Amino acid sequence: GENVEQHPSTLSVQEGDSAVIKCTYSDSASNYFPWYKQELGKGPQLIIDIRSNVGEKKDQRIAVTLNKTAKHFSLHITETQPEDSAVYFCAATFGRAGSYQLTFGKGTKLSVIP
Amino acid sequence: KAGVTQTPRYLIKTRGQQVTLSCSPISGHRSVSWYQQTPGQGLQFLFEYFSETQRNKGNFPGRFSGRQFSNSRSEMNVSTLELGDSALYLCASSLGGGDPSQAEAFFGQGTRLTVV
């Protein structure tokens, strides 16, 4: 089955600095890559996603890049703020047409130090 | 529109007992997936139901089972509880259709199960 590796497992940055989280996936057929943010006591929430026909996508301070050849994708958060502190999960689709499933990385705990 | 609702939010059970968790998906979503979340293990996939049928299954023992009703609501059952079953159980709903982006998961807040 699909395997998604996520690094680092923990990340501390100073407020205002950038944070980068990287993921690699094993199934070359994967073509949809969402990122989720989980705050304490809540379920994960989608923050940005990218499809395999796009190399980069931005949404304000958040961007995701995808390298299909190398089978890795990354989340970039610029000008970090204390409210960015959370656990972030990457995911990739696997499966066949009509029955896609998400496989998640193990998560990155991001701490933004004021 | 209303989000994914999981009940109950918290449960304390004794070893050997069984437990049933409930999940109401977003209206129109036909796929419901269940995940177990423990510290350091991320989101481990239990199973997925689509149109009342189990469509995908993770690597969990048979003590973990589920079902889905005609209104897409889903239940997960764990029998003969063990201490190691203590975790946050998350349910996620999605459209579940033929396009990969329809796998986009919307999560509930989870049920925190503690086995003592």
CSV table of N, CA and C in Angstrom, one decimal, chain A residues 43, chain B residues 1-9 21-27 29 32-34 72-76 89-93 106-111:
chain,number,residue,atom,x,y,z
A,43,GLY,N,-10.4,18.1,15.6
A,43,GLY,CA,-10.0,17.2,14.5
A,43,GLY,C,-9.2,17.9,13.5
B,1,LYS,N,-23.0,24.7,6.1
B,1,LYS,CA,-23.6,23.4,6.3
B,1,LYS,C,-23.0,22.8,7.6
B,2,ALA,N,-23.7,21.9,8.2
B,2,ALA,CA,-23.2,21.2,9.5
B,2,ALA,C,-22.0,20.4,9.1
B,3,GLY,N,-21.1,20.3,10.1
B,3,GLY,CA,-19.9,19.5,9.9
B,3,GLY,C,-20.1,18.1,10.3
B,4,VAL,N,-19.0,17.4,10.5
B,4,VAL,CA,-19.1,16.0,10.9
B,4,VAL,C,-19.2,16.0,12.4
B,5,THR,N,-20.2,15.2,12.9
B,5,THR,CA,-20.5,15.1,14.3
B,5,THR,C,-20.2,13.7,14.8
B,6,GLN,N,-19.4,13.7,15.9
B,6,GLN,CA,-19.1,12.4,16.5
B,6,GLN,C,-19.6,12.4,18.0
B,7,THR,N,-20.2,11.3,18.3
B,7,THR,CA,-20.7,11.1,19.7
B,7,THR,C,-20.3,9.8,20.2
B,8,PRO,N,-20.0,9.6,21.5
B,8,PRO,CA,-19.8,10.8,22.5
B,8,PRO,C,-18.5,11.4,22.3
B,9,ARG,N,-18.2,12.5,23.0
B,9,ARG,CA,-16.9,13.1,22.9
B,9,ARG,C,-15.9,12.4,23.8
B,21,LEU,N,-19.0,3.7,18.9
B,21,LEU,CA,-18.9,5.2,18.6
B,21,LEU,C,-19.7,5.5,17.4
B,22,SER,N,-20.2,6.7,17.3
B,22,SER,CA,-21.1,7.1,16.3
B,22,SER,C,-20.6,8.3,15.5
B,23,CYS,N,-20.9,8.4,14.2
B,23,CYS,CA,-20.4,9.5,13.3
B,23,CYS,C,-21.5,9.8,12.4
B,24,SER,N,-21.8,11.1,12.3
B,24,SER,CA,-22.8,11.6,11.3
B,24,SER,C,-22.0,12.5,10.4
B,25,PRO,N,-22.0,12.1,9.1
B,25,PRO,CA,-21.2,12.8,8.1
B,25,PRO,C,-21.8,14.1,7.6
B,26,ILE,N,-21.1,14.9,6.8
B,26,ILE,CA,-21.7,16.0,6.2
B,26,ILE,C,-22.7,15.6,5.2
B,27,SER,N,-23.8,16.3,5.2
B,27,SER,CA,-24.9,16.0,4.3
B,27,SER,C,-24.4,15.9,2.8
B,29,HIS,N,-22.3,13.6,1.8
B,29,HIS,CA,-21.1,12.7,1.7
B,29,HIS,C,-21.5,11.3,1.9
B,32,VAL,N,-17.5,7.4,4.7
B,32,VAL,CA,-17.0,7.7,6.1
B,32,VAL,C,-15.8,6.8,6.4
B,33,SER,N,-14.8,7.4,6.8
B,33,SER,CA,-13.6,6.7,7.2
B,33,SER,C,-13.3,6.9,8.7
B,34,TRP,N,-12.7,5.9,9.3
B,34,TRP,CA,-12.4,5.9,10.7
B,34,TRP,C,-10.9,5.8,10.9
B,72,SER,N,-26.0,7.3,5.6
B,72,SER,CA,-24.6,7.5,5.6
B,72,SER,C,-24.0,7.6,7.0
B,73,ARG,N,-24.8,7.7,8.0
B,73,ARG,CA,-24.3,7.7,9.4
B,73,ARG,C,-23.5,6.4,9.6
B,74,SER,N,-22.5,6.4,10.4
B,74,SER,CA,-21.6,5.2,10.6
B,74,SER,C,-21.4,5.0,12.1
B,75,GLU,N,-21.2,3.8,12.4
B,75,GLU,CA,-20.9,3.4,13.8
B,75,GLU,C,-19.6,2.5,13.7
B,76,MET,N,-18.8,2.7,14.8
B,76,MET,CA,-17.6,1.8,14.9
B,76,MET,C,-17.7,1.1,16.3
B,89,TYR,N,-10.4,8.6,18.6
B,89,TYR,CA,-11.0,8.0,17.4
B,89,TYR,C,-11.6,9.1,16.5
B,90,LEU,N,-11.1,9.2,15.3
B,90,LEU,CA,-11.6,10.3,14.4
B,90,LEU,C,-12.4,9.7,13.3
B,91,CYS,N,-13.4,10.3,12.9
B,91,CYS,CA,-14.2,9.9,11.8
B,91,CYS,C,-14.1,11.1,10.8
B,92,ALA,N,-14.0,10.7,9.5
B,92,ALA,CA,-13.9,11.7,8.4
B,92,ALA,C,-14.9,11.4,7.3
B,93,SER,N,-15.6,12.4,6.8
B,93,SER,CA,-16.5,12.1,5.7
B,93,SER,C,-15.9,12.7,4.4
B,106,PHE,N,-13.2,15.5,5.6
B,106,PHE,CA,-13.6,16.5,6.6
B,106,PHE,C,-13.8,15.7,7.9
B,107,PHE,N,-13.0,16.1,8.9
B,107,PHE,CA,-13.0,15.4,10.2
B,107,PHE,C,-13.9,15.9,11.2
B,108,GLY,N,-14.4,15.0,12.1
B,108,GLY,CA,-15.1,15.4,13.3
B,108,GLY,C,-14.1,15.7,14.4
B,109,GLN,N,-14.6,16.0,15.6
B,109,GLN,CA,-13.7,16.4,16.7
B,109,GLN,C,-13.2,15.2,17.4
B,110,GLY,N,-13.7,14.0,17.1
B,110,GLY,CA,-13.2,12.8,17.7
B,110,GLY,C,-13.9,12.4,19.0
B,111,THR,N,-13.7,11.1,19.3
B,111,THR,CA,-14.1,10.5,20.5
B,111,THR,C,-12.9,10.1,21.3
